[in-house]
Structures are given as C-alpha cells and as structure tokens.
Short mmCIF file of C-alpha atoms in Angstrom, two decimals:
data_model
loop_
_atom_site.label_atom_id
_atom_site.label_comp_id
_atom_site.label_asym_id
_atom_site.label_seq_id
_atom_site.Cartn_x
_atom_site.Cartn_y
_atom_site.Cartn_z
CA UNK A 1 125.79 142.36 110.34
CA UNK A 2 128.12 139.58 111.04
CA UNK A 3 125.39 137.19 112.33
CA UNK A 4 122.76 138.22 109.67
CA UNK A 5 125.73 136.58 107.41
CA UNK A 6 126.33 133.79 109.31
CA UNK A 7 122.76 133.47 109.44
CA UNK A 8 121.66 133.37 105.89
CA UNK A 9 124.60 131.02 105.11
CA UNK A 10 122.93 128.46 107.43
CA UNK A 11 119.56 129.09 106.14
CA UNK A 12 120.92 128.50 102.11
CA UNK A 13 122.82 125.51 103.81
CA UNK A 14 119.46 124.08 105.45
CA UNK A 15 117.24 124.29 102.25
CA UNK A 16 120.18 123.10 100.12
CA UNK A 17 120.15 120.13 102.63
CA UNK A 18 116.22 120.48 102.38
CA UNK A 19 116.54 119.27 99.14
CA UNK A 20 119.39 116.84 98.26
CA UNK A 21 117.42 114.96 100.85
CA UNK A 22 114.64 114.49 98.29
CA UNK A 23 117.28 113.54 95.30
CA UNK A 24 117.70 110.57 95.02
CA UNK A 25 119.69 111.10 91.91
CA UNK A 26 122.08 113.34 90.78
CA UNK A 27 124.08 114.43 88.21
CA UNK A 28 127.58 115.80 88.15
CA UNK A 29 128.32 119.48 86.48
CA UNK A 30 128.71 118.62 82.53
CA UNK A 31 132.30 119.30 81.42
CA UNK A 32 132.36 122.06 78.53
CA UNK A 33 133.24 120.61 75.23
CA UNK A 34 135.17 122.25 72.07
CA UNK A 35 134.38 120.44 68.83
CA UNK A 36 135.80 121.89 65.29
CA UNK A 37 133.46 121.79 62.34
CA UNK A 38 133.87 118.67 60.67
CA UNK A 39 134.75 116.61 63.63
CA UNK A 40 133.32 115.35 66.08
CA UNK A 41 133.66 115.34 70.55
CA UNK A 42 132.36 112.83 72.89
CA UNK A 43 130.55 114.22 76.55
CA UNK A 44 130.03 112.65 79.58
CA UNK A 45 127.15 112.64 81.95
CA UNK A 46 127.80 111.34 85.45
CA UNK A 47 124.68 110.33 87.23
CA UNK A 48 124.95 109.63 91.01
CA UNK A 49 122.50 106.91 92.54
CA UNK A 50 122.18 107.35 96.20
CA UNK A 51 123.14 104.45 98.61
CA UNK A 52 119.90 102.62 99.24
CA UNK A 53 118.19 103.88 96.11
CA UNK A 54 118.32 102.31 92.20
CA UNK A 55 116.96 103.37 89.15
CA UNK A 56 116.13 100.91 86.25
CA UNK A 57 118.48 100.61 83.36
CA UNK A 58 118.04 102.31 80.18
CA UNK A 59 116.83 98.81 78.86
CA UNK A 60 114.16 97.45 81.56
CA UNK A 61 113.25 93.72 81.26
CA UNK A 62 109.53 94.32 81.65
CA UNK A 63 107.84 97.16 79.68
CA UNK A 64 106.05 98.65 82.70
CA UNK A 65 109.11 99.62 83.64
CA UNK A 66 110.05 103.09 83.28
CA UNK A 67 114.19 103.28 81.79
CA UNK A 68 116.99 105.85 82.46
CA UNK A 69 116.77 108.42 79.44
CA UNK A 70 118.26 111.40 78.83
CA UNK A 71 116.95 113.73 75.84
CA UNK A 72 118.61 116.68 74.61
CA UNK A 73 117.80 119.32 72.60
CA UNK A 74 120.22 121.11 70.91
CA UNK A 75 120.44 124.29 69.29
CA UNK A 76 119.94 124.04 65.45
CA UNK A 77 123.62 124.49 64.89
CA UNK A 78 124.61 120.96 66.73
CA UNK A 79 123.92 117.25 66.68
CA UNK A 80 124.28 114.84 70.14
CA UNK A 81 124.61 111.28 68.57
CA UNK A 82 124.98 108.14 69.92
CA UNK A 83 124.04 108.27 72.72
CA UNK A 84 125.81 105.18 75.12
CA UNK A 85 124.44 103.64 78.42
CA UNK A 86 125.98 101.28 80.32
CA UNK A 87 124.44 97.79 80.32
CA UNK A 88 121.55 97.69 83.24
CA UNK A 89 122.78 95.45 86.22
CA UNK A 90 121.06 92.54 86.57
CA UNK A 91 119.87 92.18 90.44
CA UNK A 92 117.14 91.03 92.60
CA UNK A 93 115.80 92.70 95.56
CA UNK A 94 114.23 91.73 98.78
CA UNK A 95 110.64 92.52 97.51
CA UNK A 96 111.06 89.59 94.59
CA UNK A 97 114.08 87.73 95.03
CA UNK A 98 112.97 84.78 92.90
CA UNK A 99 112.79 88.12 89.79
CA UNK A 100 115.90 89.85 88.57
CA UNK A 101 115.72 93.47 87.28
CA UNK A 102 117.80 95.45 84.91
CA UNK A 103 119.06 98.36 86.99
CA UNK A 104 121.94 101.22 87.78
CA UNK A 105 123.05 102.12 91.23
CA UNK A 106 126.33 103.99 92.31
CA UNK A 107 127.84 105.91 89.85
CA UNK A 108 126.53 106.13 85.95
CA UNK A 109 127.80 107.29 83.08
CA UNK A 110 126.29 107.95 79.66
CA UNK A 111 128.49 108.53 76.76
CA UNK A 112 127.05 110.95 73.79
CA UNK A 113 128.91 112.10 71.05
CA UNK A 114 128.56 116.20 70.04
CA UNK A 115 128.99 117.06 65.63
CA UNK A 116 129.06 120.70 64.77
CA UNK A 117 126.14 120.51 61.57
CA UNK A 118 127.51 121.41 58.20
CA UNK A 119 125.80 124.15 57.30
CA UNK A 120 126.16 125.65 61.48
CA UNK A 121 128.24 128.45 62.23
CA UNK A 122 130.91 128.76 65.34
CA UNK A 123 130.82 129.48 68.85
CA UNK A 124 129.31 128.56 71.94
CA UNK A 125 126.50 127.14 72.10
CA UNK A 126 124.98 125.51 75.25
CA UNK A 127 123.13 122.36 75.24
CA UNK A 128 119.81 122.05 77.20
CA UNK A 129 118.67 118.18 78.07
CA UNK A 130 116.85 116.40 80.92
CA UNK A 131 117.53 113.38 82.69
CA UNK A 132 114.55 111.21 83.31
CA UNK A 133 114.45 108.13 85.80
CA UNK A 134 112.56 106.31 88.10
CA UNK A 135 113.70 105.24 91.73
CA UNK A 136 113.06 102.26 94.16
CA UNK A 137 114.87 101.17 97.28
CA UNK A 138 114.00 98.00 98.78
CA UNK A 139 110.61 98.34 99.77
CA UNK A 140 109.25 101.27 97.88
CA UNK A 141 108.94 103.03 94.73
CA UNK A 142 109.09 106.85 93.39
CA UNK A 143 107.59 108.62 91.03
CA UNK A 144 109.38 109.17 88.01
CA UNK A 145 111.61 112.32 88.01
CA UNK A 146 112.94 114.44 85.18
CA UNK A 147 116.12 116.34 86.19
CA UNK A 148 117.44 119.27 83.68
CA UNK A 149 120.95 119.33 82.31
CA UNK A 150 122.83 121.61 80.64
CA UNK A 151 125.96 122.02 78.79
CA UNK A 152 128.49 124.30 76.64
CA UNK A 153 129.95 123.69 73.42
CA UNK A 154 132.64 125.58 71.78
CA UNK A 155 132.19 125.20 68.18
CA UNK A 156 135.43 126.17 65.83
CA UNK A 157 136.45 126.31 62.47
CA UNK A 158 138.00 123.29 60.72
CA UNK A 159 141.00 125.29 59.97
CA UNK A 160 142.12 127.25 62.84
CA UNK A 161 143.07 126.50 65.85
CA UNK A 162 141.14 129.51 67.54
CA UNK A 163 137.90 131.28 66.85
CA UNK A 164 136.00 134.65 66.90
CA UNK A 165 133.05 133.55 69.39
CA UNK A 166 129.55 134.35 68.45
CA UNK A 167 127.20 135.25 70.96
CA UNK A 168 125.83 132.57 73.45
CA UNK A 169 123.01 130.31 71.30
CA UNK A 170 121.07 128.38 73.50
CA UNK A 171 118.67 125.40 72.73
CA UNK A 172 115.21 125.42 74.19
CA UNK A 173 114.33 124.57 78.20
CA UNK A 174 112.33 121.68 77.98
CA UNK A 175 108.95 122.11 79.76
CA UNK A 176 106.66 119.31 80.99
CA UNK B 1 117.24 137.89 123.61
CA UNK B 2 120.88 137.67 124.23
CA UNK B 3 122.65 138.33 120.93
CA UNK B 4 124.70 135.53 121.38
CA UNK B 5 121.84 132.72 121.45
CA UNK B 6 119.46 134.78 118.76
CA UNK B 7 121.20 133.07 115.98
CA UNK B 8 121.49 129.45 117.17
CA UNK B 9 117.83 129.74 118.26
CA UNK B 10 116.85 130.44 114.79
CA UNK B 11 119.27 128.18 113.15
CA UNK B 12 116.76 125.40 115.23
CA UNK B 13 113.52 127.14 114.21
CA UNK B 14 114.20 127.08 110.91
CA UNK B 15 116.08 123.78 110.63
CA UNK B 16 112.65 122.15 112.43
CA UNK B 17 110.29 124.36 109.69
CA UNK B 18 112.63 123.19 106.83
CA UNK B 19 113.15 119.47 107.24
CA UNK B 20 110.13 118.71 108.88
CA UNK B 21 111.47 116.32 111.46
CA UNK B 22 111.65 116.83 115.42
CA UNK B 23 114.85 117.83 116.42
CA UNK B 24 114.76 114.15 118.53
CA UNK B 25 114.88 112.65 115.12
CA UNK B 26 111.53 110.69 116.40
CA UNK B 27 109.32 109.90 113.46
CA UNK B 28 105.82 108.73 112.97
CA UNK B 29 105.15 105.79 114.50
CA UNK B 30 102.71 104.02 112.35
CA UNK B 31 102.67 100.13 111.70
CA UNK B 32 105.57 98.76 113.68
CA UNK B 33 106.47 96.91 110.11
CA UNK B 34 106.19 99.44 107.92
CA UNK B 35 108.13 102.52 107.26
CA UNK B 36 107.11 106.48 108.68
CA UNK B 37 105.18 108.31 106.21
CA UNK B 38 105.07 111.97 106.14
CA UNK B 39 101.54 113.85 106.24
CA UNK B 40 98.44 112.65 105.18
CA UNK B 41 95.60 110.73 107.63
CA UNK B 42 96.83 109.32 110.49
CA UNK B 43 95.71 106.18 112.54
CA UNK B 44 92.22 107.61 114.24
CA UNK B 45 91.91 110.18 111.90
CA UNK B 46 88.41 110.44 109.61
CA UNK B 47 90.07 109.21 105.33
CA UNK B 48 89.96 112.04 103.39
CA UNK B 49 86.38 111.44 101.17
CA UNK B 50 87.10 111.58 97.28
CA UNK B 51 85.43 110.30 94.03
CA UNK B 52 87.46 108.58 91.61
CA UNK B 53 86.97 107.11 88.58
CA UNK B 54 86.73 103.19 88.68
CA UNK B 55 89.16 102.09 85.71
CA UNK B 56 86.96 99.26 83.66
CA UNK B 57 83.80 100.98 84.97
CA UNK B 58 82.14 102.42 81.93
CA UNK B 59 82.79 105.86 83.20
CA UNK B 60 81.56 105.59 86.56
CA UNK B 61 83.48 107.20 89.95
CA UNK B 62 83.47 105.51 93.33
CA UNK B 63 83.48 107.86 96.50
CA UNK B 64 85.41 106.33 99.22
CA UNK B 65 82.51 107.02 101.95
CA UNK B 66 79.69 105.02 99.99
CA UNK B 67 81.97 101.92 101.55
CA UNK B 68 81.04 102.88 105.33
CA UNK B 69 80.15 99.93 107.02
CA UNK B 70 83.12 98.01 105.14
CA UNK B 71 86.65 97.23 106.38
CA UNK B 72 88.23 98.77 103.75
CA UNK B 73 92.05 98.70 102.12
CA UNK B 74 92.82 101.08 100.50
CA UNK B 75 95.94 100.46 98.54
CA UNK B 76 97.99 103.17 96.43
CA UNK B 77 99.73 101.75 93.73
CA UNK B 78 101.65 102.18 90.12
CA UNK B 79 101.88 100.00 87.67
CA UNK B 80 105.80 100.74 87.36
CA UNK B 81 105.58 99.90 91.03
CA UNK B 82 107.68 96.53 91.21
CA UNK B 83 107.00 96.15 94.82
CA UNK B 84 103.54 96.99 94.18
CA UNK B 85 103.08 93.57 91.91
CA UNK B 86 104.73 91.56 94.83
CA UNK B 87 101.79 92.59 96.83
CA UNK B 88 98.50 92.65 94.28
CA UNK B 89 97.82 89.07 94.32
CA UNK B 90 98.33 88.90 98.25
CA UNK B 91 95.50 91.37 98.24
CA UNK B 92 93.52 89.17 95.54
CA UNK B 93 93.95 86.75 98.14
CA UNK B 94 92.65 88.61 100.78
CA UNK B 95 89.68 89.68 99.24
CA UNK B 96 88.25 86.49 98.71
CA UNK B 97 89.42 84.99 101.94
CA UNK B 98 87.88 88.40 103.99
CA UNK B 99 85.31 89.58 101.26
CA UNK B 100 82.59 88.02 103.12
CA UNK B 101 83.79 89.47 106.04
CA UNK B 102 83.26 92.49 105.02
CA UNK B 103 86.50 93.99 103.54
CA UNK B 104 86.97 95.64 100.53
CA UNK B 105 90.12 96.26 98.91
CA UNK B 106 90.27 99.30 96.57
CA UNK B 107 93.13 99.81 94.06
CA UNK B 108 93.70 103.37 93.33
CA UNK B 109 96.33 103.53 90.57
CA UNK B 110 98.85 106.27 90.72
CA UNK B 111 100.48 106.23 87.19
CA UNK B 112 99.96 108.48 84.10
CA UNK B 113 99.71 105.07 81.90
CA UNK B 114 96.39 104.89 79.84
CA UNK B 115 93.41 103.03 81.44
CA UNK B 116 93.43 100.03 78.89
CA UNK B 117 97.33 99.93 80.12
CA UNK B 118 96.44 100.26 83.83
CA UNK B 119 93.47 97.52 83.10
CA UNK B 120 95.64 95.07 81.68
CA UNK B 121 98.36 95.46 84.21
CA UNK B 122 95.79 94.82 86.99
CA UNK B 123 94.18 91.79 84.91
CA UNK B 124 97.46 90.26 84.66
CA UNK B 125 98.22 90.53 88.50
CA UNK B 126 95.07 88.48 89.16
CA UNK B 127 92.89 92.02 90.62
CA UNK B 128 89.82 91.18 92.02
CA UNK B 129 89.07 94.29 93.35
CA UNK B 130 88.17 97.86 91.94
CA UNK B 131 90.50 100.01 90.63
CA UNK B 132 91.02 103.24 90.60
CA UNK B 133 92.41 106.51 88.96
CA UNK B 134 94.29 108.34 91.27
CA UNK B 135 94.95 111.51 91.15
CA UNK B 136 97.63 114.35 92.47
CA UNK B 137 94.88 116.24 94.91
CA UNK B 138 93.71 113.00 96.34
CA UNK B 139 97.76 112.06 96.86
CA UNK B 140 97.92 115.32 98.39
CA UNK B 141 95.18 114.70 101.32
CA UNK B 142 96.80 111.45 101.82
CA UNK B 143 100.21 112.41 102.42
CA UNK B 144 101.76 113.06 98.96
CA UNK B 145 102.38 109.84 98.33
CA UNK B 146 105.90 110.20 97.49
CA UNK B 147 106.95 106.40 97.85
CA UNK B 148 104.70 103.92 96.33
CA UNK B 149 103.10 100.84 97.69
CA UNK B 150 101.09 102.54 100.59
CA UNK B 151 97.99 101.28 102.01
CA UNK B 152 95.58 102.54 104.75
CA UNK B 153 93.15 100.12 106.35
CA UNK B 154 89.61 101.92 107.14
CA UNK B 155 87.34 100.70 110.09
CA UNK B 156 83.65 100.49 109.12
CA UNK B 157 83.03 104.01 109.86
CA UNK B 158 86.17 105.53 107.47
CA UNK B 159 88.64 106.27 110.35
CA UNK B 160 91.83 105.43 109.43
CA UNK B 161 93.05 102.22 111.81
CA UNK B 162 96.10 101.17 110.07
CA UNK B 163 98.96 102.55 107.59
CA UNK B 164 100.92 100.42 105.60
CA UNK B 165 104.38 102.31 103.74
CA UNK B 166 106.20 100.14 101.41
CA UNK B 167 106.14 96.56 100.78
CA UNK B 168 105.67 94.43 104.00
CA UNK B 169 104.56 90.40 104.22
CA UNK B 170 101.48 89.68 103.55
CA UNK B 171 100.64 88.35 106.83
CA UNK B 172 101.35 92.39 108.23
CA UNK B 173 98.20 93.34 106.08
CA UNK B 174 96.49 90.37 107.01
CA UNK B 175 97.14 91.41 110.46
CA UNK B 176 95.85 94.96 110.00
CA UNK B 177 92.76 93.86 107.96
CA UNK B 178 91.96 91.37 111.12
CA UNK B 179 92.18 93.76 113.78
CA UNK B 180 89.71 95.79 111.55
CA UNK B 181 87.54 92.79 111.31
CA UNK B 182 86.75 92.07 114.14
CA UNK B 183 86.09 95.03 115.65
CA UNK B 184 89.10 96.36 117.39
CA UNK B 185 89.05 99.53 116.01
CA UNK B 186 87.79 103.25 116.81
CA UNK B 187 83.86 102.43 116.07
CA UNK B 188 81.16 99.88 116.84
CA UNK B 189 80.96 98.13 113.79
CA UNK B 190 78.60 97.85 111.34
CA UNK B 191 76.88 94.32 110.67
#
C-alpha cells in the first residue's frame, strides 16, 4: 500500500513536471478580492516568463506581432476596468540585433480594477478570463497560447461591513 | 521482482514514457547548428507527402512529391515568426542563386492570419518562392512543429537529408542545400 502511494505521488510529480516543461508562461494563483457596492478594488495578475523565453508586450511595434492580452469575462453582476500593462521592454535579440522589439520577460504584472454594477446584487462571484501570449527565445518562435484564469470576488453592501453571501455566480469558461 | 526495486523501476519507465527523453539526456542529433527537434521525419527518412494550398494561387494545392527530382527546402514558417523574417530573404537569395540548380524553396505558412495577410507579409519579405497554407495534420507528420522557423532539406527523391530548428546563418542552409546539390545525399540524382 505504502509504495502504491509513494508511487502515484511520483507519477502526479512526473506529468506535473511533464508539463511545466511545455509552459513557458505562467501565472501566479489570483488573490481573492472584496469590493463593496459603490466602490471599487484593484487585482493583480502575476505572469511568470521563463528564463530563456519572452513574450511580446501588450503594445508590439510591428502589427504582425501577436501582444500580451488578457480578456475577462465577468459575471453580469461585475465590471473589470482598466485594465494596466506594464510598458513592453524595448530589446533586441540575437536573430535581429540591428531591430528592437517591444517585449516582457521575468516577472509581469497587469493591474485591473474590479466595480460591483449598480443594479448587481452581493456575494461571491468568481471571475473567469484567459491569458493570451506568444513566446520566442533566441532562435525560435511558439505558437500563440491562451492560458485560463480565474478569480473570486466578494461583493458587499455599501453599508455594512459584512454580508449574507449568495450562492457562488460564475461567469462563462471561455472556449476557443 | 524484488519489492524493493519494483517501484524505482517504474518510477524510470514511466519517467522515460512521460518526458520523452533517454534517461542519458542524449537528444536528436540533427544539424550540428541547429537545435534537436522532437518527432517528425528524420534525416534518411521518405517527407511525409501532403497537398496544400499555394497562397496567391487562384485556389490551386501543391503536393510536396510532384517536386521529385528537385532539391527541395522546405521551410515552416509564421508570419508572427520574428526569426522567421530574419531568414525569408536569405532564402529569396538562395533561390535565385540555386534555382537553376535545381532547388526549390517552398514556404508553408503556419499562422491562422488571412491569406491576403499571409500574401502581403511574404511580398514584403521579398518571397520568391511558393507559399503555402499549412496546416495542424501536416505539422503533426512533421514533428508538431512546436517552435517555429524549421526547415527540412529534401534530396531529389523526397528523403529527408537535412533538418534545420530555429534560426541559424544563412551560410548553415546554404550548406545543407549544397550537400543536396550536388549529390551527396541518399539517391542518385535526378538531372
């Protein structure tokens, strides 16, 4: 019994490995956000560019280019606004070093802002989204990628401090 | 099997039929410039036939094999590819300098862009060659195509006699297309 364990530990660890070997991007675990109706909360997504690898900006400087974007789709109840990126780096690469491209590497992190709507209700709500980017290292390209995200928000009333939660509402997985 | 070596055994097996790689960390040996690929044709091997449409070509396909007798270079590309435009107008090159040799580059674009985008893109990088749309079961048979350029040079009879992963110097494909040329590859070639 004890190596059957020990076994299928190491197999879940393999394909785990498996696979963050093919990611050459990812994205840390969005933090839960509370909001109260009539204000406003900002979220953070953390993208994670792995050494060797970048990704071009949310702005590329030609339009071939694919850029960093994130969508979301909220449930009905919620708005994400203004949505931030950081300003691309500008860098040139062994391939053309005479051409500089816009582009993130490292750590990334995209600011959005979450607003209850006015005529919503409260509670929790979670947030569905996807991540979509395209990634080169010095001599090669990949094929764009679109990576889901998800978050929670905690939606309460303008006057109180604490709320009766409504059942989870959750926005539509995106499909492509 | 001795209990005590039936797991670590297995741990092997499966760590082997997960990642892929030998347990030597060896990898395929391919163009001593250019990176390992994983799967598709090797060097020696027959090129996977296919028809594709030829973007710009009034709706007509090219199959790969109707080339036997050419040198041809076959060369997998995207158009948001920025190594790939580094390399398109060394292959122009190429084709005019070795065209009467008897090469013939082919373009096979791997992008979802439209074909007036892809045609426009290829104009601008000076293509004199034809170009086509790729698709995902003909990037299957040739290795998944996972990282973008990649190029396989074809002997006159369609056996694979060089692969090419990732941007290298032009004078690496020049190389490849030479030995091709001039006969130093798997067949008696064609005149």
């Amino acid at each position: 019994m004890k190596i059957i364990s020990i076994v299928s530990t190491l197999v879940i660890l393999l394909f785990a490995g498996a696979a963050q070997a093919e990611d050459r991007v990812t994205v840390d675990p969005i933090s839960p956000v509370t909001v109260r109706k009539g204000s406003s909360a900002p979220v953070q997504i953390t993208l994670h560019v792995q050494p060797g690898f970048h990704i071009n900006s949310s702005k590329p400087l030609t339009p071939e280019l694919i850029p960093t974007h994130i969508g979301f789709t909220p449930p009905e109840d919620l708005v994400i606004a203004k949505v931030q990126y950081p300003a691309g780096v500008l860098m040139s690469f062994p391939f053309d070093p005479a051409t500089k491209l816009s582009v993130y590497s490292g750590e990334v992190s995209v600011k959005a802002v979450v607003i209850p709507a006015p005529q919503g209700g409260t509670g929790t709500y979670t947030v569905h989204g996807e991540v979509k980017y395209q990634a080169c290292d010095n001599n090669s390209c990949y094929p764009p990628k679109r990576m889901p995200i998800a978050f929670d928000v905690k939606v309460t009333s303008a006057s109180s401090k604490g709320t009766t939660a409504r059942p989870t509402r959750t926005s539509p997985h995106i499909h492509n | 099997m001795n209990r005590n070596l039936f797991a670590p055994v297995l741990i092997l097996f499966l760590y082997v039929a997960v990642s892929g790689q030998p347990l030597s960390g060896q990898q395929d040996a391919g163009h001593a410039n250019s990176h390992s690929t994983s799967g598709g044709p090797e060097t020696g091997a027959m090129a996977p036939d296919f028809s594709l449409k030829v973007i710009d070509g009034r709706g007509k396909s090219m199959r790969l094999s109707s080339l036997q007798g050419k040198v041809v270079l076959l060369n997998f590309w995207a158009t948001w590819c920025e190594p790939c435009k580094i390399e398109m107008p060394w292959l122009a090159e190429l084709q005019t300098k070795y065209g009467p040799q008897g090469l013939q580059i082919v373009g096979v674009a791997m992008d979802d862009a439209s074909e007036k985008d892809i045609s426009r893109f290829a104009r601008k990088m000076g293509v004199n060659y034809p170009v086509l749309q790729g698709t995902e079961s003909v990037a299957d048979v040739y290795g998944g195509l996972e990282g973008l350029p990649v190029s396989f040079v074809l002997d006159r009879s369609g056996v694979v006699s060089d692969r090419i992963v990732g941007l290298v110097s032009e004078s690496v494909i020049e190389d490849a297309i030479k030995k091709s040329l001039t006969g130093n590859d798997n067949t008696k070639a064609a005149k």
